[in-house]
């Protein structure tokens, strides 16, 4: 089977149009149609059917879509493993939303300079979903939080930032006592299903503060904007994002000790794309100043965290 023809078929399915697939491939629609017909002849089944102005996969086409994607992925893995794709290659990177709005654009800018032929596909999600996808081989690397459990030896980890909890408050309240603000102001909660939200909740419990809850959401940038509008205060990880610049907010240190949010890159050690992954991790370290943490240092941190 000609993998280029399979790639054309998948693009047609993805875009719903021969013309759009042809545009992406820099081919004529007639050439793409010819490739799909050749694939149909080889497989002995119709793969596409016209539906109005678009085309849709037939029953056989639907069956081919997922297996075809897996097949192209396997071919790409073989090329990466054998070094025939040294000038380029594909990298599937999972990322939490915080990274998209902070370090990730600079990491990618550094990475594509060092690997100009590489293609990077991004998939956003929570740390838990990204870790699962990584373990199942659906991702090459993930920019995420350090999992709450000990990492298996099949994984490697590079710490980029440790982000302490801070109180976000309108700038006019910057000199007020943070615990007083938490007791008297409406609270904009960081989602308790996320690592940083769980840390904030533990802090409130440790401080004996029962807040006046007003909102709960998962976007740190939206929380900052709501604080700027005077809708309340919030306990959040101290993220590094240029999008916070210009917001009329103050980051106030909290009186009680708390564990920082550990933010970095996670990947499988035995990946066939290890060369590109290492390049991505190196770029992340250049941008953040981060270094790979040893398993001993990670274990030490877990022991310290259990005493907090």
PDB file of N, CA, C and O in Angstrom, residues 187-212:
ATOM      1  N   UNK A 187     -14.564  34.655  46.953  1.00  0.00           N
ATOM      2  CA  UNK A 187     -13.473  33.824  46.441  1.00  0.00           C
ATOM      3  C   UNK A 187     -13.783  33.342  45.028  1.00  0.00           C
ATOM      4  O   UNK A 187     -14.866  32.823  44.768  1.00  0.00           O
ATOM      5  N   UNK A 188     -12.819  33.521  44.147  1.00  0.00           N
ATOM      6  CA  UNK A 188     -12.879  32.935  42.801  1.00  0.00           C
ATOM      7  C   UNK A 188     -11.992  31.694  42.856  1.00  0.00           C
ATOM      8  O   UNK A 188     -10.770  31.789  42.840  1.00  0.00           O
ATOM      9  N   UNK A 189     -12.606  30.551  42.946  1.00  0.00           N
ATOM     10  CA  UNK A 189     -11.861  29.310  43.155  1.00  0.00           C
ATOM     11  C   UNK A 189     -11.229  28.808  41.874  1.00  0.00           C
ATOM     12  O   UNK A 189     -11.848  28.830  40.810  1.00  0.00           O
ATOM     13  N   UNK A 190      -9.994  28.335  41.999  1.00  0.00           N
ATOM     14  CA  UNK A 190      -9.362  27.563  40.925  1.00  0.00           C
ATOM     15  C   UNK A 190      -9.902  26.141  41.027  1.00  0.00           C
ATOM     16  O   UNK A 190      -9.933  25.552  42.114  1.00  0.00           O
ATOM     17  N   UNK A 191     -10.334  25.591  39.918  1.00  0.00           N
ATOM     18  CA  UNK A 191     -11.019  24.302  39.842  1.00  0.00           C
ATOM     19  C   UNK A 191     -10.365  23.241  40.724  1.00  0.00           C
ATOM     20  O   UNK A 191      -9.190  22.903  40.562  1.00  0.00           O
ATOM     21  N   UNK A 192     -11.144  22.680  41.653  1.00  0.00           N
ATOM     22  CA  UNK A 192     -10.607  21.693  42.590  1.00  0.00           C
ATOM     23  C   UNK A 192     -10.364  20.327  41.954  1.00  0.00           C
ATOM     24  O   UNK A 192      -9.838  19.430  42.616  1.00  0.00           O
ATOM     25  N   UNK A 193     -10.731  20.155  40.691  1.00  0.00           N
ATOM     26  CA  UNK A 193     -10.383  18.923  39.983  1.00  0.00           C
ATOM     27  C   UNK A 193      -8.958  18.966  39.445  1.00  0.00           C
ATOM     28  O   UNK A 193      -8.433  17.947  39.002  1.00  0.00           O
ATOM     29  N   UNK A 194      -8.326  20.148  39.478  1.00  0.00           N
ATOM     30  CA  UNK A 194      -6.969  20.331  38.974  1.00  0.00           C
ATOM     31  C   UNK A 194      -5.984  20.392  40.140  1.00  0.00           C
ATOM     32  O   UNK A 194      -6.361  20.738  41.267  1.00  0.00           O
ATOM     33  N   UNK A 195      -4.710  20.106  39.830  1.00  0.00           N
ATOM     34  CA  UNK A 195      -3.698  20.054  40.892  1.00  0.00           C
ATOM     35  C   UNK A 195      -3.592  21.348  41.673  1.00  0.00           C
ATOM     36  O   UNK A 195      -3.560  21.351  42.913  1.00  0.00           O
ATOM     37  N   UNK A 196      -3.508  22.490  40.963  1.00  0.00           N
ATOM     38  CA  UNK A 196      -3.386  23.771  41.649  1.00  0.00           C
ATOM     39  C   UNK A 196      -4.612  24.102  42.472  1.00  0.00           C
ATOM     40  O   UNK A 196      -4.509  24.705  43.552  1.00  0.00           O
ATOM     41  N   UNK A 197      -5.797  23.707  41.995  1.00  0.00           N
ATOM     42  CA  UNK A 197      -7.020  23.942  42.761  1.00  0.00           C
ATOM     43  C   UNK A 197      -7.067  23.120  44.028  1.00  0.00           C
ATOM     44  O   UNK A 197      -7.539  23.582  45.077  1.00  0.00           O
ATOM     45  N   UNK A 198      -6.577  21.880  43.940  1.00  0.00           N
ATOM     46  CA  UNK A 198      -6.518  21.039  45.141  1.00  0.00           C
ATOM     47  C   UNK A 198      -5.545  21.631  46.160  1.00  0.00           C
ATOM     48  O   UNK A 198      -5.800  21.606  47.372  1.00  0.00           O
ATOM     49  N   UNK A 199      -4.422  22.154  45.679  1.00  0.00           N
ATOM     50  CA  UNK A 199      -3.454  22.771  46.587  1.00  0.00           C
ATOM     51  C   UNK A 199      -4.060  23.997  47.278  1.00  0.00           C
ATOM     52  O   UNK A 199      -3.863  24.211  48.473  1.00  0.00           O
ATOM     53  N   UNK A 200      -4.786  24.811  46.523  1.00  0.00           N
ATOM     54  CA  UNK A 200      -5.426  25.988  47.101  1.00  0.00           C
ATOM     55  C   UNK A 200      -6.443  25.583  48.154  1.00  0.00           C
ATOM     56  O   UNK A 200      -6.551  26.211  49.218  1.00  0.00           O
ATOM     57  N   UNK A 201      -7.202  24.518  47.880  1.00  0.00           N
ATOM     58  CA  UNK A 201      -8.192  24.054  48.849  1.00  0.00           C
ATOM     59  C   UNK A 201      -7.522  23.563  50.125  1.00  0.00           C
ATOM     60  O   UNK A 201      -7.999  23.837  51.244  1.00  0.00           O
ATOM     61  N   UNK A 202      -6.392  22.852  49.983  1.00  0.00           N
ATOM     62  CA  UNK A 202      -5.667  22.384  51.170  1.00  0.00           C
ATOM     63  C   UNK A 202      -5.156  23.567  51.981  1.00  0.00           C
ATOM     64  O   UNK A 202      -5.142  23.529  53.221  1.00  0.00           O
ATOM     65  N   UNK A 203      -4.721  24.620  51.290  1.00  0.00           N
ATOM     66  CA  UNK A 203      -4.219  25.791  52.011  1.00  0.00           C
ATOM     67  C   UNK A 203      -5.339  26.426  52.843  1.00  0.00           C
ATOM     68  O   UNK A 203      -5.138  26.780  54.011  1.00  0.00           O
ATOM     69  N   UNK A 204      -6.497  26.594  52.254  1.00  0.00           N
ATOM     70  CA  UNK A 204      -7.622  27.200  52.974  1.00  0.00           C
ATOM     71  C   UNK A 204      -7.984  26.374  54.209  1.00  0.00           C
ATOM     72  O   UNK A 204      -8.261  26.923  55.285  1.00  0.00           O
ATOM     73  N   UNK A 205      -7.963  25.057  54.060  1.00  0.00           N
ATOM     74  CA  UNK A 205      -8.274  24.191  55.194  1.00  0.00           C
ATOM     75  C   UNK A 205      -7.216  24.321  56.292  1.00  0.00           C
ATOM     76  O   UNK A 205      -7.540  24.381  57.480  1.00  0.00           O
ATOM     77  N   UNK A 206      -5.939  24.347  55.865  1.00  0.00           N
ATOM     78  CA  UNK A 206      -4.855  24.476  56.838  1.00  0.00           C
ATOM     79  C   UNK A 206      -4.930  25.810  57.586  1.00  0.00           C
ATOM     80  O   UNK A 206      -4.592  25.884  58.775  1.00  0.00           O
ATOM     81  N   UNK A 207      -5.366  26.860  56.896  1.00  0.00           N
ATOM     82  CA  UNK A 207      -5.471  28.184  57.516  1.00  0.00           C
ATOM     83  C   UNK A 207      -6.763  28.357  58.300  1.00  0.00           C
ATOM     84  O   UNK A 207      -6.961  29.382  58.978  1.00  0.00           O
ATOM     85  N   UNK A 208      -7.664  27.388  58.223  1.00  0.00           N
ATOM     86  CA  UNK A 208      -8.934  27.474  58.933  1.00  0.00           C
ATOM     87  C   UNK A 208      -9.859  28.540  58.371  1.00  0.00           C
ATOM     88  O   UNK A 208     -10.662  29.121  59.109  1.00  0.00           O
ATOM     89  N   UNK A 209      -9.765  28.788  57.075  1.00  0.00           N
ATOM     90  CA  UNK A 209     -10.559  29.834  56.435  1.00  0.00           C
ATOM     91  C   UNK A 209     -11.720  29.199  55.667  1.00  0.00           C
ATOM     92  O   UNK A 209     -11.512  28.310  54.839  1.00  0.00           O
ATOM     93  N   UNK A 210     -12.934  29.653  55.979  1.00  0.00           N
ATOM     94  CA  UNK A 210     -14.119  29.248  55.226  1.00  0.00           C
ATOM     95  C   UNK A 210     -14.481  30.414  54.312  1.00  0.00           C
ATOM     96  O   UNK A 210     -15.027  31.424  54.758  1.00  0.00           O
ATOM     97  N   UNK A 211     -14.157  30.327  53.026  1.00  0.00           N
ATOM     98  CA  UNK A 211     -14.312  31.478  52.139  1.00  0.00           C
ATOM     99  C   UNK A 211     -15.761  31.704  51.700  1.00  0.00           C
ATOM    100  O   UNK A 211     -16.609  30.812  51.809  1.00  0.00           O
ATOM    101  N   UNK A 212     -16.000  32.900  51.195  1.00  0.00           N
ATOM    102  CA  UNK A 212     -17.286  33.229  50.578  1.00  0.00           C
ATOM    103  C   UNK A 212     -17.166  32.920  49.087  1.00  0.00           C
ATOM    104  O   UNK A 212     -16.748  33.762  48.303  1.00  0.00           O
TER     105      UNK A 212
END
